[in-house]
């Protein structure tokens, strides 16, 4: 087994690999930090837009719930009015029959 590679000894090769690893690791750390900062800066408007959209959806949900309650109230009142009309029609028929019976 040779004691030299490219004319360098094992200790010199180990030193070169160590330096390369430190430099490469530092570059990767800087790159990750830079990408993370850019992502955070660029995602802030998106996060704000999502929050606004969420607030609008909550507001719409609240309004729809109130409208549904109003619709239910109107529907109940219409049912009551309909029941009264049916009752009045029945009474009117009774009165009309009594009048017919009285005129005969």
mmCIF file with all atom_site columns, C-alpha atoms in Angstrom:
data_model
loop_
_atom_site.group_PDB
_atom_site.id
_atom_site.type_symbol
_atom_site.label_atom_id
_atom_site.label_alt_id
_atom_site.label_comp_id
_atom_site.label_asym_id
_atom_site.label_entity_id
_atom_site.label_seq_id
_atom_site.pdbx_PDB_ins_code
_atom_site.Cartn_x
_atom_site.Cartn_y
_atom_site.Cartn_z
_atom_site.occupancy
_atom_site.B_iso_or_equiv
_atom_site.pdbx_formal_charge
_atom_site.auth_seq_id
_atom_site.auth_comp_id
_atom_site.auth_asym_id
_atom_site.auth_atom_id
_atom_site.pdbx_PDB_model_num
ATOM 1   C CA . UNK A 1 1   ? 0.000    0.000  0.000  1.00 0.00 ? 1   UNK A CA 1
ATOM 2   C CA . UNK A 1 2   ? 1.483    3.359  -0.983 1.00 0.00 ? 2   UNK A CA 1
ATOM 3   C CA . UNK A 1 3   ? 2.258    5.862  1.686  1.00 0.00 ? 3   UNK A CA 1
ATOM 4   C CA . UNK A 1 4   ? 1.729    8.758  -0.697 1.00 0.00 ? 4   UNK A CA 1
ATOM 5   C CA . UNK A 1 5   ? -1.187   9.750  -2.966 1.00 0.00 ? 5   UNK A CA 1
ATOM 6   C CA . UNK A 1 6   ? -0.496   12.410 -5.593 1.00 0.00 ? 6   UNK A CA 1
ATOM 7   C CA . UNK A 1 7   ? 2.765    13.004 -3.847 1.00 0.00 ? 7   UNK A CA 1
ATOM 8   C CA . UNK A 1 8   ? 1.027    13.880 -0.564 1.00 0.00 ? 8   UNK A CA 1
ATOM 9   C CA . UNK A 1 9   ? 1.290    12.029 2.712  1.00 0.00 ? 9   UNK A CA 1
ATOM 10  C CA . UNK A 1 10  ? -1.671   10.772 4.722  1.00 0.00 ? 10  UNK A CA 1
ATOM 11  C CA . UNK A 1 11  ? -1.458   13.659 7.161  1.00 0.00 ? 11  UNK A CA 1
ATOM 12  C CA . UNK A 1 12  ? -1.551   16.196 4.325  1.00 0.00 ? 12  UNK A CA 1
ATOM 13  C CA . UNK A 1 13  ? -4.514   14.446 2.679  1.00 0.00 ? 13  UNK A CA 1
ATOM 14  C CA . UNK A 1 14  ? -6.347   14.388 6.029  1.00 0.00 ? 14  UNK A CA 1
ATOM 15  C CA . UNK A 1 15  ? -5.660   18.116 6.455  1.00 0.00 ? 15  UNK A CA 1
ATOM 16  C CA . UNK A 1 16  ? -6.979   18.888 2.970  1.00 0.00 ? 16  UNK A CA 1
ATOM 17  C CA . UNK A 1 17  ? -10.127  16.803 3.580  1.00 0.00 ? 17  UNK A CA 1
ATOM 18  C CA . UNK A 1 18  ? -10.650  18.565 6.934  1.00 0.00 ? 18  UNK A CA 1
ATOM 19  C CA . UNK A 1 19  ? -10.296  22.012 5.381  1.00 0.00 ? 19  UNK A CA 1
ATOM 20  C CA . UNK A 1 20  ? -12.604  21.050 2.524  1.00 0.00 ? 20  UNK A CA 1
ATOM 21  C CA . UNK A 1 21  ? -15.183  19.700 5.004  1.00 0.00 ? 21  UNK A CA 1
ATOM 22  C CA . UNK A 1 22  ? -15.096  22.862 7.144  1.00 0.00 ? 22  UNK A CA 1
ATOM 23  C CA . UNK A 1 23  ? -15.359  25.162 4.112  1.00 0.00 ? 23  UNK A CA 1
ATOM 24  C CA . UNK A 1 24  ? -18.098  23.066 2.495  1.00 0.00 ? 24  UNK A CA 1
ATOM 25  C CA . UNK A 1 25  ? -19.984  22.787 5.810  1.00 0.00 ? 25  UNK A CA 1
ATOM 26  C CA . UNK A 1 26  ? -19.759  26.553 6.321  1.00 0.00 ? 26  UNK A CA 1
ATOM 27  C CA . UNK A 1 27  ? -21.029  27.154 2.795  1.00 0.00 ? 27  UNK A CA 1
ATOM 28  C CA . UNK A 1 28  ? -23.956  24.777 3.310  1.00 0.00 ? 28  UNK A CA 1
ATOM 29  C CA . UNK A 1 29  ? -24.759  26.463 6.662  1.00 0.00 ? 29  UNK A CA 1
ATOM 30  C CA . UNK A 1 30  ? -24.673  29.909 5.032  1.00 0.00 ? 30  UNK A CA 1
ATOM 31  C CA . UNK A 1 31  ? -26.822  28.670 2.135  1.00 0.00 ? 31  UNK A CA 1
ATOM 32  C CA . UNK A 1 32  ? -29.420  27.135 4.450  1.00 0.00 ? 32  UNK A CA 1
ATOM 33  C CA . UNK A 1 33  ? -29.514  30.304 6.569  1.00 0.00 ? 33  UNK A CA 1
ATOM 34  C CA . UNK A 1 34  ? -29.899  32.515 3.472  1.00 0.00 ? 34  UNK A CA 1
ATOM 35  C CA . UNK A 1 35  ? -32.641  30.358 1.987  1.00 0.00 ? 35  UNK A CA 1
ATOM 36  C CA . UNK A 1 36  ? -34.452  30.252 5.329  1.00 0.00 ? 36  UNK A CA 1
ATOM 37  C CA . UNK A 1 37  ? -34.273  34.060 5.703  1.00 0.00 ? 37  UNK A CA 1
ATOM 38  C CA . UNK A 1 38  ? -35.513  34.606 2.145  1.00 0.00 ? 38  UNK A CA 1
ATOM 39  C CA . UNK A 1 39  ? -38.308  32.106 2.643  1.00 0.00 ? 39  UNK A CA 1
ATOM 40  C CA . UNK A 1 40  ? -39.352  33.815 5.884  1.00 0.00 ? 40  UNK A CA 1
ATOM 41  C CA . UNK A 1 41  ? -39.341  37.257 4.233  1.00 0.00 ? 41  UNK A CA 1
ATOM 42  C CA . UNK A 1 42  ? -41.194  36.064 1.151  1.00 0.00 ? 42  UNK A CA 1
ATOM 43  C CA . UNK A 1 43  ? -43.715  33.977 3.037  1.00 0.00 ? 43  UNK A CA 1
ATOM 44  C CA . UNK A 1 44  ? -44.731  36.852 5.359  1.00 0.00 ? 44  UNK A CA 1
ATOM 45  C CA . UNK A 1 45  ? -47.124  38.413 2.778  1.00 0.00 ? 45  UNK A CA 1
ATOM 46  C CA . UNK A 1 46  ? -48.550  34.974 2.071  1.00 0.00 ? 46  UNK A CA 1
ATOM 47  C CA . UNK A 1 47  ? -49.107  34.336 5.779  1.00 0.00 ? 47  UNK A CA 1
ATOM 48  C CA . UNK A 1 48  ? -50.781  37.753 6.138  1.00 0.00 ? 48  UNK A CA 1
ATOM 49  C CA . UNK A 1 49  ? -53.018  37.013 3.142  1.00 0.00 ? 49  UNK A CA 1
ATOM 50  C CA . UNK A 1 50  ? -53.970  33.646 4.585  1.00 0.00 ? 50  UNK A CA 1
ATOM 51  C CA . UNK A 1 51  ? -54.801  35.287 7.919  1.00 0.00 ? 51  UNK A CA 1
ATOM 52  C CA . UNK A 1 52  ? -56.966  37.922 6.177  1.00 0.00 ? 52  UNK A CA 1
ATOM 53  C CA . UNK A 1 53  ? -58.709  35.203 4.183  1.00 0.00 ? 53  UNK A CA 1
ATOM 54  C CA . UNK A 1 54  ? -59.350  33.254 7.362  1.00 0.00 ? 54  UNK A CA 1
ATOM 55  C CA . UNK A 1 55  ? -60.865  36.357 8.998  1.00 0.00 ? 55  UNK A CA 1
ATOM 56  C CA . UNK A 1 56  ? -63.091  36.969 5.975  1.00 0.00 ? 56  UNK A CA 1
ATOM 57  C CA . UNK A 1 57  ? -64.237  33.339 6.007  1.00 0.00 ? 57  UNK A CA 1
ATOM 58  C CA . UNK A 1 58  ? -65.027  33.583 9.731  1.00 0.00 ? 58  UNK A CA 1
ATOM 59  C CA . UNK A 1 59  ? -67.015  36.767 9.114  1.00 0.00 ? 59  UNK A CA 1
ATOM 60  C CA . UNK A 1 60  ? -68.921  35.183 6.240  1.00 0.00 ? 60  UNK A CA 1
ATOM 61  C CA . UNK A 1 61  ? -69.646  32.119 8.354  1.00 0.00 ? 61  UNK A CA 1
ATOM 62  C CA . UNK A 1 62  ? -71.026  34.352 11.115 1.00 0.00 ? 62  UNK A CA 1
ATOM 63  C CA . UNK A 1 63  ? -73.178  36.285 8.633  1.00 0.00 ? 63  UNK A CA 1
ATOM 64  C CA . UNK A 1 64  ? -74.467  33.101 7.013  1.00 0.00 ? 64  UNK A CA 1
ATOM 65  C CA . UNK A 1 65  ? -75.381  31.711 10.420 1.00 0.00 ? 65  UNK A CA 1
ATOM 66  C CA . UNK A 1 66  ? -77.315  34.904 11.220 1.00 0.00 ? 66  UNK A CA 1
ATOM 67  C CA . UNK A 1 67  ? -79.030  34.826 7.826  1.00 0.00 ? 67  UNK A CA 1
ATOM 68  C CA . UNK A 1 68  ? -79.989  31.202 8.356  1.00 0.00 ? 68  UNK A CA 1
ATOM 69  C CA . UNK A 1 69  ? -81.519  32.119 11.733 1.00 0.00 ? 69  UNK A CA 1
ATOM 70  C CA . UNK A 1 70  ? -83.455  34.941 10.064 1.00 0.00 ? 70  UNK A CA 1
ATOM 71  C CA . UNK A 1 71  ? -84.643  32.604 7.326  1.00 0.00 ? 71  UNK A CA 1
ATOM 72  C CA . UNK A 1 72  ? -85.732  30.064 9.931  1.00 0.00 ? 72  UNK A CA 1
ATOM 73  C CA . UNK A 1 73  ? -87.611  32.780 11.835 1.00 0.00 ? 73  UNK A CA 1
ATOM 74  C CA . UNK A 1 74  ? -89.369  33.953 8.669  1.00 0.00 ? 74  UNK A CA 1
ATOM 75  C CA . UNK A 1 75  ? -90.190  30.364 7.767  1.00 0.00 ? 75  UNK A CA 1
ATOM 76  C CA . UNK A 1 76  ? -91.704  29.765 11.200 1.00 0.00 ? 76  UNK A CA 1
ATOM 77  C CA . UNK A 1 77  ? -93.764  32.961 10.932 1.00 0.00 ? 77  UNK A CA 1
ATOM 78  C CA . UNK A 1 78  ? -94.954  31.942 7.461  1.00 0.00 ? 78  UNK A CA 1
ATOM 79  C CA . UNK A 1 79  ? -95.985  28.552 8.820  1.00 0.00 ? 79  UNK A CA 1
ATOM 80  C CA . UNK A 1 80  ? -97.942  30.285 11.610 1.00 0.00 ? 80  UNK A CA 1
ATOM 81  C CA . UNK A 1 81  ? -99.606  32.621 9.106  1.00 0.00 ? 81  UNK A CA 1
ATOM 82  C CA . UNK A 1 82  ? -100.434 29.702 6.853  1.00 0.00 ? 82  UNK A CA 1
ATOM 83  C CA . UNK A 1 83  ? -101.980 27.839 9.788  1.00 0.00 ? 83  UNK A CA 1
ATOM 84  C CA . UNK A 1 84  ? -104.077 30.910 10.634 1.00 0.00 ? 84  UNK A CA 1
ATOM 85  C CA . UNK A 1 85  ? -105.197 31.288 7.012  1.00 0.00 ? 85  UNK A CA 1
ATOM 86  C CA . UNK A 1 86  ? -106.242 27.627 6.910  1.00 0.00 ? 86  UNK A CA 1
ATOM 87  C CA . UNK A 1 87  ? -108.100 28.110 10.207 1.00 0.00 ? 87  UNK A CA 1
ATOM 88  C CA . UNK A 1 88  ? -109.807 31.260 8.900  1.00 0.00 ? 88  UNK A CA 1
ATOM 89  C CA . UNK A 1 89  ? -110.775 29.520 5.675  1.00 0.00 ? 89  UNK A CA 1
ATOM 90  C CA . UNK A 1 90  ? -112.323 26.685 7.675  1.00 0.00 ? 90  UNK A CA 1
ATOM 91  C CA . UNK A 1 91  ? -114.248 29.193 9.829  1.00 0.00 ? 91  UNK A CA 1
ATOM 92  C CA . UNK A 1 92  ? -115.348 31.096 6.723  1.00 0.00 ? 92  UNK A CA 1
ATOM 93  C CA . UNK A 1 93  ? -116.725 27.889 5.183  1.00 0.00 ? 93  UNK A CA 1
ATOM 94  C CA . UNK A 1 94  ? -118.641 27.190 8.393  1.00 0.00 ? 94  UNK A CA 1
ATOM 95  C CA . UNK A 1 95  ? -120.046 30.731 8.371  1.00 0.00 ? 95  UNK A CA 1
ATOM 96  C CA . UNK A 1 96  ? -120.959 30.438 4.672  1.00 0.00 ? 96  UNK A CA 1
ATOM 97  C CA . UNK A 1 97  ? -122.786 27.136 5.332  1.00 0.00 ? 97  UNK A CA 1
ATOM 98  C CA . UNK A 1 98  ? -124.648 28.689 8.261  1.00 0.00 ? 98  UNK A CA 1
ATOM 99  C CA . UNK A 1 99  ? -125.686 31.605 6.036  1.00 0.00 ? 99  UNK A CA 1
ATOM 100 C CA . UNK A 1 100 ? -126.836 29.226 3.312  1.00 0.00 ? 100 UNK A CA 1
ATOM 101 C CA . UNK A 1 101 ? -128.781 27.248 5.883  1.00 0.00 ? 101 UNK A CA 1
ATOM 102 C CA . UNK A 1 102 ? -130.361 30.470 7.227  1.00 0.00 ? 102 UNK A CA 1
ATOM 103 C CA . UNK A 1 103 ? -131.379 31.684 3.715  1.00 0.00 ? 103 UNK A CA 1
ATOM 104 C CA . UNK A 1 104 ? -133.132 28.456 2.848  1.00 0.00 ? 104 UNK A CA 1
#
